[in-house]
């Protein structure tokens, strides 16, 4: 029940932008990459999960101080459990950036590759986690995963194209987004209600 706006902030603008937004009355924020680590550094206090990951996606202001959480973890875990991906042995992560540590905390045996990698193995993977930019280059077709989990939920994500090319099941990141947003609201509401 608060007005909300999308505000683009460059990494090098973070400190100045946050100060200006505080003066304008910012009470809570959903933080996206590449700002998750620098937002973490701006907090007076964070949850243990945010500390473990060194990044957050949720900020709330209480008594002039910022408190933070990382709700991406709950969203990702939700998708993995609902689709029984935690049981799969052969998982590859394509991209990752600011979400890589969160992914590795839930899938420690997964192999990770930058979407800009030049040397890539020619092997088969059962599951591919698309954690790169929605417009990233495609992984090798020879990987031929049976399932693609897209951490994005945009219609134009190239993960959809890759899933079609290798005839794989496609799982949108929409479930992750909805679950993490629900946990995010719980965190905000806890502070708004004085909890």
PDB file of C-alpha atoms in Angstrom:
ATOM      1  CA  UNK A   1       0.000   0.000   0.000  1.00  0.00           C
ATOM      2  CA  UNK A   2       2.868   2.345  -0.819  1.00  0.00           C
ATOM      3  CA  UNK A   3       3.373   4.152  -4.130  1.00  0.00           C
ATOM      4  CA  UNK A   4       6.168   2.532  -6.129  1.00  0.00           C
ATOM      5  CA  UNK A   5       8.397   3.507  -9.027  1.00  0.00           C
ATOM      6  CA  UNK A   6      11.118   1.842 -11.086  1.00  0.00           C
ATOM      7  CA  UNK A   7      14.303   3.890 -10.834  1.00  0.00           C
ATOM      8  CA  UNK A   8      17.407   3.097 -12.893  1.00  0.00           C
ATOM      9  CA  UNK A   9      20.597   3.557 -10.897  1.00  0.00           C
ATOM     10  CA  UNK A  10      24.079   2.851 -12.193  1.00  0.00           C
ATOM     11  CA  UNK A  11      26.536   1.104  -9.892  1.00  0.00           C
ATOM     12  CA  UNK A  12      28.754   4.173  -9.591  1.00  0.00           C
ATOM     13  CA  UNK A  13      25.683   6.309  -8.688  1.00  0.00           C
ATOM     14  CA  UNK A  14      24.486   4.121  -5.796  1.00  0.00           C
ATOM     15  CA  UNK A  15      25.640   6.127  -2.745  1.00  0.00           C
ATOM     16  CA  UNK A  16      24.509   9.472  -4.116  1.00  0.00           C
ATOM     17  CA  UNK A  17      21.234   8.050  -5.432  1.00  0.00           C
ATOM     18  CA  UNK A  18      20.398   6.354  -2.134  1.00  0.00           C
ATOM     19  CA  UNK A  19      21.033   9.592  -0.249  1.00  0.00           C
ATOM     20  CA  UNK A  20      18.746  11.525  -2.594  1.00  0.00           C
ATOM     21  CA  UNK A  21      16.044   8.845  -2.423  1.00  0.00           C
ATOM     22  CA  UNK A  22      16.197   8.885   1.390  1.00  0.00           C
ATOM     23  CA  UNK A  23      15.543  12.646   1.364  1.00  0.00           C
ATOM     24  CA  UNK A  24      12.652  12.053  -1.044  1.00  0.00           C
ATOM     25  CA  UNK A  25      11.101   9.617   1.435  1.00  0.00           C
ATOM     26  CA  UNK A  26      12.121   6.174   0.157  1.00  0.00           C
ATOM     27  CA  UNK A  27      10.939   3.583   2.703  1.00  0.00           C
ATOM     28  CA  UNK A  28      11.565   0.271   0.937  1.00  0.00           C
ATOM     29  CA  UNK A  29      13.215  -0.998  -2.217  1.00  0.00           C
ATOM     30  CA  UNK A  30      13.516  -4.082  -4.373  1.00  0.00           C
ATOM     31  CA  UNK A  31      17.125  -4.100  -5.585  1.00  0.00           C
ATOM     32  CA  UNK A  32      18.232  -5.735  -8.833  1.00  0.00           C
ATOM     33  CA  UNK A  33      21.639  -6.599 -10.295  1.00  0.00           C
ATOM     34  CA  UNK A  34      24.230  -5.181 -10.397  1.00  0.00           C
ATOM     35  CA  UNK A  35      23.336  -3.281  -7.211  1.00  0.00           C
ATOM     36  CA  UNK A  36      22.805  -6.214  -4.808  1.00  0.00           C
ATOM     37  CA  UNK A  37      26.313  -6.209  -3.305  1.00  0.00           C
ATOM     38  CA  UNK A  38      26.624  -2.446  -2.934  1.00  0.00           C
ATOM     39  CA  UNK A  39      23.147  -2.290  -1.345  1.00  0.00           C
ATOM     40  CA  UNK A  40      24.330  -4.885   1.165  1.00  0.00           C
ATOM     41  CA  UNK A  41      27.151  -2.538   2.170  1.00  0.00           C
ATOM     42  CA  UNK A  42      24.650   0.280   2.823  1.00  0.00           C
ATOM     43  CA  UNK A  43      22.758  -1.592   5.529  1.00  0.00           C
ATOM     44  CA  UNK A  44      22.840  -1.090   9.257  1.00  0.00           C
ATOM     45  CA  UNK A  45      21.688  -4.702   9.672  1.00  0.00           C
ATOM     46  CA  UNK A  46      21.008  -7.638   7.360  1.00  0.00           C
ATOM     47  CA  UNK A  47      19.560 -11.105   7.723  1.00  0.00           C
ATOM     48  CA  UNK A  48      21.872 -14.088   8.101  1.00  0.00           C
ATOM     49  CA  UNK A  49      20.965 -15.176   4.548  1.00  0.00           C
ATOM     50  CA  UNK A  50      22.050 -11.822   3.112  1.00  0.00           C
ATOM     51  CA  UNK A  51      25.294 -12.026   5.138  1.00  0.00           C
ATOM     52  CA  UNK A  52      25.971 -15.532   3.833  1.00  0.00           C
ATOM     53  CA  UNK A  53      25.499 -14.392   0.231  1.00  0.00           C
ATOM     54  CA  UNK A  54      27.075 -10.945   0.605  1.00  0.00           C
ATOM     55  CA  UNK A  55      24.205  -9.510  -1.421  1.00  0.00           C
ATOM     56  CA  UNK A  56      20.589  -8.533  -0.993  1.00  0.00           C
ATOM     57  CA  UNK A  57      17.553  -7.645  -3.042  1.00  0.00           C
ATOM     58  CA  UNK A  58      15.355  -6.170  -0.312  1.00  0.00           C
ATOM     59  CA  UNK A  59      15.796  -2.941   1.622  1.00  0.00           C
ATOM     60  CA  UNK A  60      13.582  -1.314   4.232  1.00  0.00           C
ATOM     61  CA  UNK A  61      14.170   1.869   6.216  1.00  0.00           C
ATOM     62  CA  UNK A  62      13.368   1.925   9.900  1.00  0.00           C
ATOM     63  CA  UNK A  63      14.247   4.751  12.296  1.00  0.00           C
ATOM     64  CA  UNK A  64      16.639   6.254   9.749  1.00  0.00           C
ATOM     65  CA  UNK A  65      18.592   3.030   9.152  1.00  0.00           C
ATOM     66  CA  UNK A  66      18.545   0.499   6.324  1.00  0.00           C
ATOM     67  CA  UNK A  67      17.823  -3.174   6.954  1.00  0.00           C
ATOM     68  CA  UNK A  68      18.257  -5.781   4.236  1.00  0.00           C
ATOM     69  CA  UNK A  69      17.405  -9.312   3.207  1.00  0.00           C
ATOM     70  CA  UNK A  70      18.007 -11.612   0.247  1.00  0.00           C
ATOM     71  CA  UNK A  71      14.715 -13.196  -0.774  1.00  0.00           C
ATOM     72  CA  UNK A  72      16.077 -14.556  -4.080  1.00  0.00           C
ATOM     73  CA  UNK A  73      17.217 -17.650  -2.167  1.00  0.00           C
ATOM     74  CA  UNK A  74      13.653 -18.544  -1.123  1.00  0.00           C
ATOM     75  CA  UNK A  75      12.384 -17.927  -4.654  1.00  0.00           C
ATOM     76  CA  UNK A  76      15.054 -20.138  -6.229  1.00  0.00           C
ATOM     77  CA  UNK A  77      14.575 -22.868  -3.634  1.00  0.00           C
ATOM     78  CA  UNK A  78      10.823 -22.774  -4.364  1.00  0.00           C
ATOM     79  CA  UNK A  79      11.416 -23.490  -8.066  1.00  0.00           C
ATOM     80  CA  UNK A  80      13.968 -26.217  -7.367  1.00  0.00           C
ATOM     81  CA  UNK A  81      11.651 -28.017  -4.929  1.00  0.00           C
ATOM     82  CA  UNK A  82       8.530 -27.690  -7.082  1.00  0.00           C
ATOM     83  CA  UNK A  83      10.301 -29.208 -10.083  1.00  0.00           C
ATOM     84  CA  UNK A  84      12.446 -31.708  -8.132  1.00  0.00           C
ATOM     85  CA  UNK A  85      15.642 -30.214  -9.513  1.00  0.00           C
ATOM     86  CA  UNK A  86      17.497 -30.619  -6.217  1.00  0.00           C
ATOM     87  CA  UNK A  87      17.558 -34.372  -6.947  1.00  0.00           C
ATOM     88  CA  UNK A  88      19.277 -33.977 -10.335  1.00  0.00           C
ATOM     89  CA  UNK A  89      22.941 -34.844 -10.495  1.00  0.00           C
ATOM     90  CA  UNK A  90      23.930 -33.095 -13.702  1.00  0.00           C
ATOM     91  CA  UNK A  91      23.268 -29.344 -13.459  1.00  0.00           C
ATOM     92  CA  UNK A  92      24.995 -26.530 -15.323  1.00  0.00           C
ATOM     93  CA  UNK A  93      24.602 -22.808 -14.638  1.00  0.00           C
ATOM     94  CA  UNK A  94      24.822 -20.456 -17.613  1.00  0.00           C
ATOM     95  CA  UNK A  95      25.862 -16.989 -16.428  1.00  0.00           C
ATOM     96  CA  UNK A  96      25.208 -15.962 -12.869  1.00  0.00           C
ATOM     97  CA  UNK A  97      26.814 -12.672 -11.994  1.00  0.00           C
ATOM     98  CA  UNK A  98      25.203 -11.423  -8.795  1.00  0.00           C
ATOM     99  CA  UNK A  99      23.097 -14.564  -8.329  1.00  0.00           C
ATOM    100  CA  UNK A 100      25.889 -17.119  -8.654  1.00  0.00           C
ATOM    101  CA  UNK A 101      26.662 -17.427  -4.945  1.00  0.00           C
ATOM    102  CA  UNK A 102      22.956 -17.912  -4.188  1.00  0.00           C
ATOM    103  CA  UNK A 103      22.708 -20.627  -6.856  1.00  0.00           C
ATOM    104  CA  UNK A 104      25.828 -22.408  -5.600  1.00  0.00           C
ATOM    105  CA  UNK A 105      24.480 -22.381  -2.029  1.00  0.00           C
ATOM    106  CA  UNK A 106      21.516 -24.484  -3.197  1.00  0.00           C
ATOM    107  CA  UNK A 107      23.275 -26.442  -5.970  1.00  0.00           C
ATOM    108  CA  UNK A 108      26.860 -26.816  -4.716  1.00  0.00           C
ATOM    109  CA  UNK A 109      27.718 -29.566  -7.236  1.00  0.00           C
ATOM    110  CA  UNK A 110      26.568 -27.609 -10.279  1.00  0.00           C
ATOM    111  CA  UNK A 111      29.081 -26.597 -12.908  1.00  0.00           C
ATOM    112  CA  UNK A 112      29.132 -22.901 -13.796  1.00  0.00           C
ATOM    113  CA  UNK A 113      30.101 -21.176 -17.012  1.00  0.00           C
ATOM    114  CA  UNK A 114      30.089 -17.533 -17.977  1.00  0.00           C
ATOM    115  CA  UNK A 115      27.913 -16.780 -20.969  1.00  0.00           C
ATOM    116  CA  UNK A 116      31.066 -15.183 -22.408  1.00  0.00           C
ATOM    117  CA  UNK A 117      33.209 -18.315 -22.012  1.00  0.00           C
ATOM    118  CA  UNK A 118      35.302 -19.390 -24.949  1.00  0.00           C
ATOM    119  CA  UNK A 119      36.343 -22.872 -23.742  1.00  0.00           C
ATOM    120  CA  UNK A 120      33.232 -24.934 -23.004  1.00  0.00           C
ATOM    121  CA  UNK A 121      32.976 -28.680 -22.421  1.00  0.00           C
ATOM    122  CA  UNK A 122      31.162 -30.861 -24.935  1.00  0.00           C
ATOM    123  CA  UNK A 123      29.085 -32.962 -22.606  1.00  0.00           C
ATOM    124  CA  UNK A 124      25.437 -33.528 -21.753  1.00  0.00           C
ATOM    125  CA  UNK A 125      23.760 -31.863 -18.770  1.00  0.00           C
ATOM    126  CA  UNK A 126      20.371 -32.867 -17.417  1.00  0.00           C
ATOM    127  CA  UNK A 127      19.388 -29.366 -16.201  1.00  0.00           C
ATOM    128  CA  UNK A 128      20.538 -25.931 -17.348  1.00  0.00           C
ATOM    129  CA  UNK A 129      19.971 -22.947 -15.045  1.00  0.00           C
ATOM    130  CA  UNK A 130      19.814 -19.811 -17.190  1.00  0.00           C
ATOM    131  CA  UNK A 131      21.234 -17.122 -14.887  1.00  0.00           C
ATOM    132  CA  UNK A 132      22.648 -14.786 -17.472  1.00  0.00           C
ATOM    133  CA  UNK A 133      21.261 -11.806 -19.253  1.00  0.00           C
ATOM    134  CA  UNK A 134      18.014 -12.565 -21.107  1.00  0.00           C
ATOM    135  CA  UNK A 135      19.872 -11.706 -24.332  1.00  0.00           C
ATOM    136  CA  UNK A 136      23.056 -13.699 -23.588  1.00  0.00           C
ATOM    137  CA  UNK A 137      24.684 -15.923 -26.182  1.00  0.00           C
ATOM    138  CA  UNK A 138      23.330 -19.454 -26.278  1.00  0.00           C
ATOM    139  CA  UNK A 139      25.198 -22.343 -24.643  1.00  0.00           C
ATOM    140  CA  UNK A 140      26.373 -25.201 -26.880  1.00  0.00           C
ATOM    141  CA  UNK A 141      23.512 -27.208 -28.355  1.00  0.00           C
ATOM    142  CA  UNK A 142      25.528 -30.353 -27.565  1.00  0.00           C
ATOM    143  CA  UNK A 143      24.741 -29.866 -23.877  1.00  0.00           C
ATOM    144  CA  UNK A 144      21.191 -30.877 -24.800  1.00  0.00           C
ATOM    145  CA  UNK A 145      19.605 -30.500 -21.341  1.00  0.00           C
ATOM    146  CA  UNK A 146      16.153 -31.976 -20.834  1.00  0.00           C
ATOM    147  CA  UNK A 147      15.080 -28.971 -18.726  1.00  0.00           C
ATOM    148  CA  UNK A 148      15.909 -25.249 -18.757  1.00  0.00           C
ATOM    149  CA  UNK A 149      15.233 -23.215 -15.603  1.00  0.00           C
ATOM    150  CA  UNK A 150      15.197 -19.549 -16.570  1.00  0.00           C
ATOM    151  CA  UNK A 151      15.810 -17.228 -13.623  1.00  0.00           C
ATOM    152  CA  UNK A 152      14.261 -14.537 -15.773  1.00  0.00           C
ATOM    153  CA  UNK A 153      10.597 -14.228 -16.633  1.00  0.00           C
ATOM    154  CA  UNK A 154      10.792 -11.982 -19.692  1.00  0.00           C
ATOM    155  CA  UNK A 155       9.064 -13.190 -22.831  1.00  0.00           C
ATOM    156  CA  UNK A 156      12.133 -12.294 -24.914  1.00  0.00           C
ATOM    157  CA  UNK A 157      14.597 -14.341 -22.859  1.00  0.00           C
ATOM    158  CA  UNK A 158      16.870 -16.379 -25.113  1.00  0.00           C
ATOM    159  CA  UNK A 159      16.499 -19.266 -22.666  1.00  0.00           C
ATOM    160  CA  UNK A 160      13.117 -19.907 -24.325  1.00  0.00           C
ATOM    161  CA  UNK A 161      14.817 -20.051 -27.715  1.00  0.00           C
ATOM    162  CA  UNK A 162      17.475 -22.438 -26.405  1.00  0.00           C
ATOM    163  CA  UNK A 163      14.810 -24.694 -24.853  1.00  0.00           C
ATOM    164  CA  UNK A 164      13.057 -24.924 -28.228  1.00  0.00           C
ATOM    165  CA  UNK A 165      16.306 -25.647 -30.073  1.00  0.00           C
ATOM    166  CA  UNK A 166      17.197 -28.576 -27.785  1.00  0.00           C
ATOM    167  CA  UNK A 167      13.559 -29.705 -27.257  1.00  0.00           C
ATOM    168  CA  UNK A 168      13.806 -29.144 -23.496  1.00  0.00           C
ATOM    169  CA  UNK A 169      11.142 -28.439 -20.919  1.00  0.00           C
ATOM    170  CA  UNK A 170      11.152 -24.715 -20.141  1.00  0.00           C
ATOM    171  CA  UNK A 171      10.534 -23.351 -16.610  1.00  0.00           C
ATOM    172  CA  UNK A 172      10.065 -19.597 -16.394  1.00  0.00           C
ATOM    173  CA  UNK A 173      11.477 -17.564 -13.519  1.00  0.00           C
ATOM    174  CA  UNK A 174       7.992 -16.219 -12.813  1.00  0.00           C
ATOM    175  CA  UNK A 175       7.532 -18.664  -9.919  1.00  0.00           C
ATOM    176  CA  UNK A 176      10.845 -17.539  -8.426  1.00  0.00           C
ATOM    177  CA  UNK A 177       9.834 -13.903  -8.812  1.00  0.00           C
ATOM    178  CA  UNK A 178       6.433 -14.368  -7.173  1.00  0.00           C
ATOM    179  CA  UNK A 179       7.832 -16.369  -4.241  1.00  0.00           C
ATOM    180  CA  UNK A 180      10.715 -13.959  -3.544  1.00  0.00           C
ATOM    181  CA  UNK A 181       8.304 -10.993  -3.840  1.00  0.00           C
ATOM    182  CA  UNK A 182       5.988 -12.580  -1.276  1.00  0.00           C
ATOM    183  CA  UNK A 183       8.873 -13.058   1.183  1.00  0.00           C
ATOM    184  CA  UNK A 184      10.047  -9.539   0.355  1.00  0.00           C
ATOM    185  CA  UNK A 185       6.656  -8.102   1.331  1.00  0.00           C
ATOM    186  CA  UNK A 186       6.728 -10.052   4.599  1.00  0.00           C
ATOM    187  CA  UNK A 187      10.109  -8.478   5.385  1.00  0.00           C
ATOM    188  CA  UNK A 188       8.885  -4.965   4.565  1.00  0.00           C
ATOM    189  CA  UNK A 189       5.665  -5.433   6.545  1.00  0.00           C
ATOM    190  CA  UNK A 190       7.567  -6.680   9.603  1.00  0.00           C
ATOM    191  CA  UNK A 191       9.312  -3.311   9.827  1.00  0.00           C
ATOM    192  CA  UNK A 192       6.267  -1.264   8.895  1.00  0.00           C
ATOM    193  CA  UNK A 193       4.281  -2.887  11.687  1.00  0.00           C
ATOM    194  CA  UNK A 194       7.121  -2.286  14.167  1.00  0.00           C
ATOM    195  CA  UNK A 195       8.049  -6.008  14.434  1.00  0.00           C
TER     196      UNK A 195
END
